[in-house]
Amino acid sequence: MKIMSIIGARPQLIKAAAVSPALRARHSEVLVHTGQHYDDRMSSDLFAELGIPEPDVNLGVGSGSHGRQTAAMLAGLEELMLETKPDCVLIYGDTNSTVAGALAAAKLNVPIAHVEAGLRSFNRHMPEEVNRVVADHLSSLLFCPTETAVRNLAKEGIVRGVVLVGDVMLDTLEAMSPAIRTAAPARAFGLKNKQYAVATIHRAENTDDPQRLASMLSGLCRLGIPVLFPVHPRTSKAIADAGLALPANLVRCEPLGYVDMIAAVRDARVVVTDSGGLQKEAFWMRTPCVTVRDETEWLETVESGWNVLVGADADRILAAAAAFARASVLSDTTAAQVGASALIVRELEAFELPARS
Ligand code: UD1
């Protein structure tokens, strides 16, 4: 089988790190990088660190408005699909690269398999929510990480081709665990285990609203412990544009590599983030998480008591972090998973591909 996998943004590289090798062991893969993320720290460094195969093609689309960026990807992907004639297109997550891959494949009648299908925040103001809904409704195979995701799809009438496979990000975490075990990145910043917080902010809803951004920075300031703050390029620009000063307890750094980020989360007292991936990674590392959003796609992390949603409110950030410090027992509900990537390959093989005309 010839499968075209489409990646472009950092979290997609982390997911492909698990799926690509499993695919390549038995099939031929055309790996396409749209070029959505192009900074070394956001892209090429991760290929080396996670052992991801070099992309066969990089479309080099770079940044732009949603329309321009997605349109450039769409044009490039359509041409590539016509040239390489894949049996199936594999898309990941909810970025503009995901929706461009879905649209290009659907118009050419190439079956689509969506990894991390069924997630919903029920907030259509988020660009990611729009991307998810479109991608799911165009996909023939929908690989869900959680039971909640399966239920979300059923509510939208999508039941065919839906498979609960577990989380491919957990596969990557397990594969990288020997390196994670020996990493101690916070030490280089003079931070002591469980005496610092780690924070990331990059969602448009948070970065593009100077008031929200200021309120979150004030919440981080009031935590009263050092806060390791790896800054996404979008956030860096937003902080400069809004003329905001970073509180003195923030230890600003460039985006960390995968292993260092997971180890920094493991050793932190608390994580404050608006990232989807980090909410799960904090949970897997058993570090409490304060999510600076109004909703989450990862309900299970909240239900288990390890994650709290606080919006961008400084008082609520502080209160949630303090409550975690007091809580002695949190429930432990992780089920061990059989490799999600292996299940994905098995399902792709079992899937009856419609004959292409
Ligand atoms: C994208 C995804 C988001 C995901 C995130 C992971 C969409 C709609 N959003 O958001 O779901 O959580 O990736 O990081 O696809 N920039 C750089 N260098 C880069 C990449 C971006 O400087 O390598 C800057 C540019 O100013 C750019 C801005 O960041 O305009 C936003 O980048 P973009 O790729 O549009 O979205 P992300 O915010 O990274």
CSV table of C-alpha atoms and ligand atoms in Angstrom, one decimal:
chain,number,residue,atom,x,y,z
A,1,MET,CA,0.0,0.0,0.0
A,2,LYS,CA,1.2,3.5,-0.7
A,3,ILE,CA,0.3,6.0,2.0
A,4,MET,CA,0.9,9.7,1.8
A,5,SER,CA,1.3,11.2,5.3
A,6,ILE,CA,1.0,14.9,5.8
A,7,ILE,CA,2.7,16.8,8.6
A,8,GLY,CA,3.5,20.5,9.1
A,9,ALA,CA,3.3,21.6,12.7
A,10,ARG,CA,5.3,20.6,15.7
A,11,PRO,CA,2.7,18.3,17.4
A,12,GLN,CA,2.3,16.4,14.1
A,13,LEU,CA,6.0,15.6,14.0
A,14,ILE,CA,5.6,14.1,17.5
A,15,LYS,CA,2.7,11.9,16.3
A,16,ALA,CA,4.4,10.9,13.0
A,17,ALA,CA,7.5,9.8,15.0
A,18,ALA,CA,5.3,6.9,16.3
A,19,VAL,CA,3.3,6.1,13.2
A,20,SER,CA,5.8,6.5,10.3
A,21,PRO,CA,8.2,3.7,11.4
A,22,ALA,CA,5.2,1.4,12.0
A,23,LEU,CA,3.9,2.2,8.5
A,24,ARG,CA,7.3,1.9,6.8
A,25,ALA,CA,7.9,-1.6,8.3
A,26,ARG,CA,5.2,-2.9,5.9
A,27,HIS,CA,4.2,-0.3,3.4
A,28,SER,CA,5.5,2.5,1.3
A,29,GLU,CA,5.1,6.0,2.8
A,30,VAL,CA,5.4,9.4,1.0
A,31,LEU,CA,6.0,11.8,3.9
A,32,VAL,CA,5.0,15.4,3.0
A,33,HIS,CA,6.0,18.4,5.2
A,34,THR,CA,3.8,21.4,4.3
A,35,GLY,CA,6.4,23.7,5.8
A,36,GLN,CA,3.8,25.3,8.2
A,37,HIS,CA,6.5,25.2,10.9
A,38,TYR,CA,10.0,26.1,9.6
A,39,ASP,CA,12.0,27.3,12.6
A,40,ASP,CA,14.7,24.7,13.5
A,41,ARG,CA,13.3,24.5,17.1
A,42,MET,CA,9.8,23.9,15.8
A,43,SER,CA,10.7,21.5,13.0
A,44,SER,CA,14.1,20.2,11.8
A,45,ASP,CA,15.6,19.7,15.3
A,46,LEU,CA,12.7,17.4,16.1
A,47,PHE,CA,13.3,15.2,13.1
A,48,ALA,CA,16.8,14.5,14.4
A,49,GLU,CA,15.8,14.0,18.0
A,50,LEU,CA,12.8,11.7,17.3
A,51,GLY,CA,14.4,9.8,14.4
A,52,ILE,CA,11.6,10.8,12.0
A,53,PRO,CA,12.4,9.9,8.4
A,54,GLU,CA,13.3,12.9,6.2
A,55,PRO,CA,10.2,14.2,4.4
A,56,ASP,CA,10.1,13.1,0.8
A,57,VAL,CA,8.8,16.6,-0.1
A,58,ASN,CA,8.7,19.9,1.8
A,59,LEU,CA,6.2,22.3,0.3
A,60,GLY,CA,7.8,25.2,2.2
A,61,VAL,CA,4.5,27.2,2.5
A,62,GLY,CA,5.6,29.1,5.7
A,63,SER,CA,3.4,31.5,7.6
A,64,GLY,CA,0.5,33.5,6.4
A,65,SER,CA,-3.2,34.2,7.0
A,66,HIS,CA,-5.3,31.1,7.4
A,67,GLY,CA,-6.7,31.5,3.9
A,68,ARG,CA,-3.3,32.0,2.2
A,69,GLN,CA,-1.5,29.4,4.2
A,70,THR,CA,-4.2,26.7,3.6
A,71,ALA,CA,-4.6,27.6,0.0
A,72,ALA,CA,-0.8,27.3,-0.7
A,73,MET,CA,-0.8,23.9,1.0
A,74,LEU,CA,-3.9,22.8,-0.9
A,75,ALA,CA,-2.4,23.7,-4.3
A,76,GLY,CA,0.9,21.9,-3.5
A,77,LEU,CA,-0.8,18.8,-2.0
A,78,GLU,CA,-3.2,18.4,-4.9
A,79,GLU,CA,-0.3,18.4,-7.4
A,80,LEU,CA,1.6,15.9,-5.3
A,81,MET,CA,-1.3,13.6,-5.0
A,82,LEU,CA,-1.9,13.6,-8.7
A,83,GLU,CA,1.8,12.8,-9.2
A,84,THR,CA,2.3,10.1,-6.6
A,85,LYS,CA,-1.2,8.5,-6.6
A,86,PRO,CA,-1.4,7.3,-3.0
A,87,ASP,CA,-3.9,4.6,-2.0
A,88,CYS,CA,-4.7,6.6,1.1
A,89,VAL,CA,-3.8,9.9,2.7
A,90,LEU,CA,-3.0,10.0,6.4
A,91,ILE,CA,-3.6,13.3,8.3
A,92,TYR,CA,-2.9,14.2,11.9
A,93,GLY,CA,-4.6,16.4,14.5
A,94,ASP,CA,-6.2,19.7,13.7
A,95,THR,CA,-3.9,22.2,12.1
A,96,ASN,CA,-4.1,24.0,8.8
A,97,SER,CA,-1.9,21.2,7.3
A,98,THR,CA,-4.6,18.7,8.4
A,99,VAL,CA,-7.5,20.4,6.8
A,100,ALA,CA,-5.5,21.1,3.6
A,101,GLY,CA,-4.6,17.4,3.3
A,102,ALA,CA,-8.2,16.5,3.9
A,103,LEU,CA,-9.6,18.8,1.2
A,104,ALA,CA,-7.0,18.0,-1.4
A,105,ALA,CA,-7.6,14.2,-1.0
A,106,ALA,CA,-11.4,14.4,-0.8
A,107,LYS,CA,-11.6,16.3,-4.1
A,108,LEU,CA,-9.4,13.7,-5.8
A,109,ASN,CA,-11.4,10.8,-4.2
A,110,VAL,CA,-8.4,9.5,-2.3
A,111,PRO,CA,-9.5,7.8,1.0
A,112,ILE,CA,-8.5,9.8,4.1
A,113,ALA,CA,-7.4,8.3,7.5
A,114,HIS,CA,-7.4,10.8,10.4
A,115,VAL,CA,-5.2,10.3,13.4
A,116,GLU,CA,-6.6,12.0,16.5
A,117,ALA,CA,-10.2,12.1,15.1
A,118,GLY,CA,-13.2,13.0,17.1
A,119,LEU,CA,-11.8,15.7,19.4
A,120,ARG,CA,-14.1,18.6,20.0
A,121,SER,CA,-13.9,21.8,22.1
A,122,PHE,CA,-17.3,22.9,20.9
A,123,ASN,CA,-15.9,26.3,20.3
A,124,ARG,CA,-16.1,27.2,16.6
A,125,HIS,CA,-14.1,30.4,17.2
A,126,MET,CA,-11.0,28.2,17.4
A,127,PRO,CA,-9.4,27.6,14.0
A,128,GLU,CA,-8.5,24.1,15.2
A,129,GLU,CA,-12.1,23.2,15.9
A,130,VAL,CA,-13.1,24.2,12.3
A,131,ASN,CA,-10.2,22.1,11.0
A,132,ARG,CA,-11.2,19.1,13.1
A,133,VAL,CA,-14.9,19.1,12.0
A,134,VAL,CA,-14.0,19.4,8.3
A,135,ALA,CA,-11.3,16.7,8.5
A,136,ASP,CA,-13.5,14.2,10.4
A,137,HIS,CA,-16.4,14.6,8.0
A,138,LEU,CA,-14.2,14.0,5.0
A,139,SER,CA,-12.4,11.0,6.5
A,140,SER,CA,-13.1,7.3,5.8
A,141,LEU,CA,-11.0,6.0,8.7
A,142,LEU,CA,-11.2,7.9,12.0
A,143,PHE,CA,-8.6,6.9,14.6
A,144,CYS,CA,-9.8,8.1,18.0
A,145,PRO,CA,-7.5,8.5,21.0
A,146,THR,CA,-10.3,8.4,23.6
A,147,GLU,CA,-13.9,7.1,24.2
A,148,THR,CA,-15.1,10.7,24.4
A,149,ALA,CA,-13.8,11.2,20.8
A,150,VAL,CA,-15.8,8.2,19.6
A,151,ARG,CA,-18.9,9.6,21.3
A,152,ASN,CA,-18.4,13.0,19.8
A,153,LEU,CA,-18.3,11.5,16.3
A,154,ALA,CA,-21.4,9.4,16.9
A,155,LYS,CA,-23.3,12.6,17.9
A,156,GLU,CA,-22.4,14.0,14.5
A,157,GLY,CA,-23.6,10.9,12.8
A,158,ILE,CA,-20.1,9.5,12.1
A,159,VAL,CA,-20.0,5.8,13.1
A,160,ARG,CA,-18.5,4.0,10.0
A,161,GLY,CA,-14.7,3.7,10.0
A,162,VAL,CA,-14.4,4.9,13.6
A,163,VAL,CA,-11.8,3.0,15.6
A,164,LEU,CA,-10.6,3.6,19.2
A,165,VAL,CA,-6.9,3.1,18.9
A,166,GLY,CA,-5.5,5.1,21.9
A,167,ASP,CA,-3.0,7.9,21.8
A,168,VAL,CA,-0.1,7.9,19.4
A,169,MET,CA,1.6,10.6,21.5
A,170,LEU,CA,1.8,8.0,24.3
A,171,ASP,CA,3.6,5.7,21.8
A,172,THR,CA,6.2,8.4,21.2
A,173,LEU,CA,6.6,9.1,24.9
A,174,GLU,CA,7.2,5.4,25.6
A,175,ALA,CA,9.7,5.1,22.8
A,176,MET,CA,11.6,8.1,24.1
A,177,SER,CA,11.4,7.1,27.7
A,178,PRO,CA,15.1,6.0,28.1
A,179,ALA,CA,16.3,9.4,27.0
A,180,ILE,CA,13.6,11.2,29.1
A,181,ARG,CA,14.7,9.2,32.2
A,182,THR,CA,18.2,10.7,32.2
A,183,ALA,CA,17.3,14.2,31.1
A,184,ALA,CA,17.3,17.0,33.7
A,185,PRO,CA,16.8,20.2,31.6
A,186,ALA,CA,15.7,22.5,34.5
A,187,ARG,CA,19.1,22.2,36.2
A,188,ALA,CA,20.7,24.2,33.4
A,189,PHE,CA,18.3,27.0,34.3
A,190,GLY,CA,19.2,26.8,38.0
A,191,LEU,CA,15.8,25.3,38.9
A,192,LYS,CA,15.3,22.6,41.5
A,193,ASN,CA,12.9,19.6,41.2
A,194,LYS,CA,9.3,20.3,42.2
A,195,GLN,CA,10.2,23.9,43.1
A,196,TYR,CA,9.4,25.5,39.7
A,197,ALA,CA,6.4,25.7,37.3
A,198,VAL,CA,6.6,25.3,33.6
A,199,ALA,CA,4.3,27.4,31.3
A,200,THR,CA,3.5,27.5,27.6
A,201,ILE,CA,1.1,29.8,25.8
A,202,HIS,CA,0.5,29.8,22.0
A,203,ARG,CA,-3.2,29.6,21.2
A,204,ALA,CA,-4.5,32.5,19.1
A,205,GLU,CA,-7.3,33.1,21.6
A,206,ASN,CA,-4.7,33.8,24.2
A,207,THR,CA,-1.8,35.4,22.3
A,208,ASP,CA,-4.0,37.7,20.1
A,209,ASP,CA,-5.8,39.3,23.0
A,210,PRO,CA,-3.3,41.6,24.9
A,211,GLN,CA,-5.6,41.7,28.0
A,212,ARG,CA,-5.8,37.9,28.2
A,213,LEU,CA,-2.0,37.7,27.7
A,214,ALA,CA,-1.4,40.3,30.4
A,215,SER,CA,-3.7,38.5,32.8
A,216,MET,CA,-2.0,35.2,32.3
A,217,LEU,CA,1.4,36.7,32.8
A,218,SER,CA,0.2,38.3,36.0
A,219,GLY,CA,-1.1,34.8,37.2
A,220,LEU,CA,2.3,33.3,36.5
A,221,CYS,CA,4.0,36.1,38.4
A,222,ARG,CA,1.8,35.5,41.4
A,223,LEU,CA,2.6,31.8,41.6
A,224,GLY,CA,5.6,33.0,43.6
A,225,ILE,CA,8.0,30.3,42.3
A,226,PRO,CA,10.3,30.4,39.2
A,227,VAL,CA,8.4,29.6,36.0
A,228,LEU,CA,10.2,28.1,33.1
A,229,PHE,CA,8.7,29.7,30.0
A,230,PRO,CA,9.6,28.2,26.6
A,231,VAL,CA,8.2,30.8,24.2
A,232,HIS,CA,6.5,29.9,20.9
A,233,PRO,CA,7.4,32.3,18.0
A,234,ARG,CA,3.8,33.5,17.8
A,235,THR,CA,3.8,34.3,21.5
A,236,SER,CA,7.2,36.0,21.4
A,237,LYS,CA,5.8,38.3,18.7
A,238,ALA,CA,2.5,39.0,20.6
A,239,ILE,CA,4.3,39.9,23.8
A,240,ALA,CA,6.6,42.4,21.9
A,241,ASP,CA,3.6,43.8,20.0
A,242,ALA,CA,1.6,44.3,23.2
A,243,GLY,CA,4.6,46.0,24.9
A,244,LEU,CA,4.3,43.6,27.8
A,245,ALA,CA,7.2,43.0,30.3
A,246,LEU,CA,7.8,39.5,31.5
A,247,PRO,CA,7.5,39.2,35.3
A,248,ALA,CA,10.9,38.6,37.1
A,249,ASN,CA,10.1,35.0,38.1
A,250,LEU,CA,9.7,33.9,34.5
A,251,VAL,CA,12.7,32.1,33.1
A,252,ARG,CA,12.3,32.6,29.4
A,253,CYS,CA,13.8,30.2,26.9
A,254,GLU,CA,13.5,29.1,23.3
A,255,PRO,CA,11.0,26.2,22.6
A,256,LEU,CA,12.6,23.1,24.2
A,257,GLY,CA,13.3,19.8,22.4
A,258,TYR,CA,10.8,16.9,22.9
A,259,VAL,CA,12.8,15.0,25.5
A,260,ASP,CA,13.7,18.2,27.5
A,261,MET,CA,10.1,19.4,27.5
A,262,ILE,CA,8.7,16.1,28.8
A,263,ALA,CA,11.5,15.9,31.5
A,264,ALA,CA,10.9,19.6,32.4
A,265,VAL,CA,7.2,18.7,32.9
A,266,ARG,CA,8.0,15.6,35.0
A,267,ASP,CA,10.2,17.6,37.3
A,268,ALA,CA,7.9,20.6,37.6
A,269,ARG,CA,5.5,21.2,40.5
A,270,VAL,CA,2.8,22.4,38.2
A,271,VAL,CA,2.3,23.0,34.4
A,272,VAL,CA,0.4,26.0,33.1
A,273,THR,CA,-0.5,25.7,29.5
A,274,ASP,CA,-3.0,26.1,26.6
A,275,SER,CA,-1.5,23.3,24.6
A,276,GLY,CA,-3.5,20.1,24.0
A,277,GLY,CA,-0.5,17.9,23.9
A,278,LEU,CA,1.0,19.2,27.2
A,279,GLN,CA,-2.2,18.6,29.1
A,280,LYS,CA,-1.9,14.9,28.3
A,281,GLU,CA,1.9,14.8,28.8
A,282,ALA,CA,1.5,16.4,32.2
A,283,PHE,CA,-1.1,13.8,33.1
A,284,TRP,CA,1.2,10.9,31.9
A,285,MET,CA,4.0,12.4,33.9
A,286,ARG,CA,1.7,12.9,36.9
A,287,THR,CA,2.3,16.6,37.2
A,288,PRO,CA,-0.8,18.7,37.9
A,289,CYS,CA,-1.9,20.9,35.0
A,290,VAL,CA,-3.6,24.3,35.0
A,291,THR,CA,-5.1,24.9,31.6
A,292,VAL,CA,-5.4,28.5,30.5
A,293,ARG,CA,-8.4,27.9,28.3
A,294,ASP,CA,-12.2,27.9,28.7
A,295,GLU,CA,-12.6,24.4,27.4
A,296,THR,CA,-10.6,21.3,26.6
A,297,GLU,CA,-10.7,18.4,24.2
A,298,TRP,CA,-9.1,16.2,26.8
A,299,LEU,CA,-12.0,15.8,29.3
A,300,GLU,CA,-10.5,12.7,30.8
A,301,THR,CA,-7.5,14.7,32.2
A,302,VAL,CA,-10.0,17.0,34.0
A,303,GLU,CA,-12.3,14.2,35.2
A,304,SER,CA,-9.3,12.4,36.8
A,305,GLY,CA,-8.5,15.5,38.9
A,306,TRP,CA,-5.1,16.2,37.2
A,307,ASN,CA,-6.1,19.1,35.1
A,308,VAL,CA,-8.2,22.2,35.9
A,309,LEU,CA,-9.6,24.8,33.4
A,310,VAL,CA,-9.2,28.4,34.5
A,311,GLY,CA,-9.5,30.6,31.4
A,312,ALA,CA,-7.0,33.4,31.4
A,313,ASP,CA,-7.9,34.7,34.9
A,314,ALA,CA,-4.9,35.5,37.1
A,315,ASP,CA,-6.8,34.7,40.4
A,316,ARG,CA,-8.0,31.4,39.1
A,317,ILE,CA,-4.5,30.4,37.9
A,318,LEU,CA,-3.2,31.1,41.4
A,319,ALA,CA,-6.1,29.3,43.1
A,320,ALA,CA,-5.8,26.2,41.0
A,321,ALA,CA,-2.1,25.9,41.5
A,322,ALA,CA,-2.5,26.4,45.3
A,323,ALA,CA,-5.3,23.7,45.4
A,324,PHE,CA,-3.0,21.2,43.7
A,325,ALA,CA,-0.3,21.9,46.2
A,326,ARG,CA,-2.8,21.0,49.0
A,327,ALA,CA,-4.3,18.0,47.3
A,328,SER,CA,-2.6,14.8,48.5
A,329,VAL,CA,-4.4,12.2,46.5
A,330,LEU,CA,-5.4,12.5,42.9
A,331,SER,CA,-7.0,9.6,41.1
A,332,ASP,CA,-5.0,7.5,38.9
A,333,THR,CA,-6.9,6.4,35.8
A,334,THR,CA,-4.5,5.7,33.0
A,335,ALA,CA,-5.1,2.5,31.3
A,336,ALA,CA,-2.0,0.9,29.8
A,337,GLN,CA,-2.4,1.0,26.0
A,338,VAL,CA,-1.3,-1.4,23.3
A,339,GLY,CA,0.6,0.6,20.7
A,340,ALA,CA,-1.8,3.0,19.0
A,341,SER,CA,0.5,3.1,15.9
A,342,ALA,CA,0.4,-0.7,15.5
A,343,LEU,CA,-3.4,-0.6,15.6
A,344,ILE,CA,-3.5,2.1,13.0
A,345,VAL,CA,-1.4,0.1,10.6
A,346,ARG,CA,-3.6,-3.0,11.2
A,347,GLU,CA,-6.8,-1.0,10.5
A,348,LEU,CA,-5.3,0.6,7.4
A,349,GLU,CA,-4.6,-2.9,6.1
A,350,ALA,CA,-8.0,-4.2,6.9
A,351,PHE,CA,-9.7,-1.2,5.3
A,352,GLU,CA,-11.3,-2.0,2.0
A,353,LEU,CA,-10.0,0.6,-0.4
A,354,PRO,CA,-12.6,1.6,-3.0
A,355,ALA,CA,-11.2,1.0,-6.5
A,356,ARG,CA,-9.9,4.3,-7.9
A,357,SER,CA,-11.3,5.2,-11.4
B,1,UD1,C1,-0.3,25.7,14.9
B,1,UD1,C2,-1.6,25.0,14.9
B,1,UD1,C3,-2.0,24.7,16.4
B,1,UD1,C4,-0.9,23.9,17.0
B,1,UD1,C5,0.4,24.6,16.9
B,1,UD1,C6,1.6,23.9,17.5
B,1,UD1,C7,-3.1,25.8,13.2
B,1,UD1,C8,-4.4,26.6,12.9
B,1,UD1,N1,-2.7,25.9,14.4
B,1,UD1,O1,-0.4,26.9,15.5
B,1,UD1,O2,-3.2,24.0,16.4
B,1,UD1,O3,-1.2,23.7,18.4
B,1,UD1,O4,0.7,24.9,15.5
B,1,UD1,O5,2.7,24.7,17.7
B,1,UD1,O6,-2.7,25.2,12.3
B,1,UD1,N2,6.0,31.0,13.4
B,1,UD1,C9,7.3,31.2,13.3
B,1,UD1,N3,8.1,30.0,13.0
B,1,UD1,C10,7.5,28.8,12.8
B,1,UD1,C11,6.1,28.7,12.9
B,1,UD1,C12,5.4,29.8,13.2
B,1,UD1,O7,7.9,32.2,13.5
B,1,UD1,O8,8.2,27.9,12.5
B,1,UD1,C13,5.2,32.2,13.8
B,1,UD1,C14,4.8,33.1,12.7
B,1,UD1,O9,4.7,34.4,13.1
B,1,UD1,C15,3.3,32.6,12.4
B,1,UD1,C16,2.9,32.3,13.8
B,1,UD1,O10,4.0,31.8,14.5
B,1,UD1,O11,2.6,33.5,11.7
B,1,UD1,C17,1.8,31.3,13.9
B,1,UD1,O12,2.2,30.1,13.2
B,1,UD1,P1,1.1,29.1,12.6
B,1,UD1,O13,1.8,27.9,11.9
B,1,UD1,O14,0.1,29.8,11.7
B,1,UD1,O15,0.2,28.5,13.8
B,1,UD1,P2,0.7,28.1,15.3
B,1,UD1,O16,0.3,29.2,16.2
B,1,UD1,O17,2.1,27.6,15.3
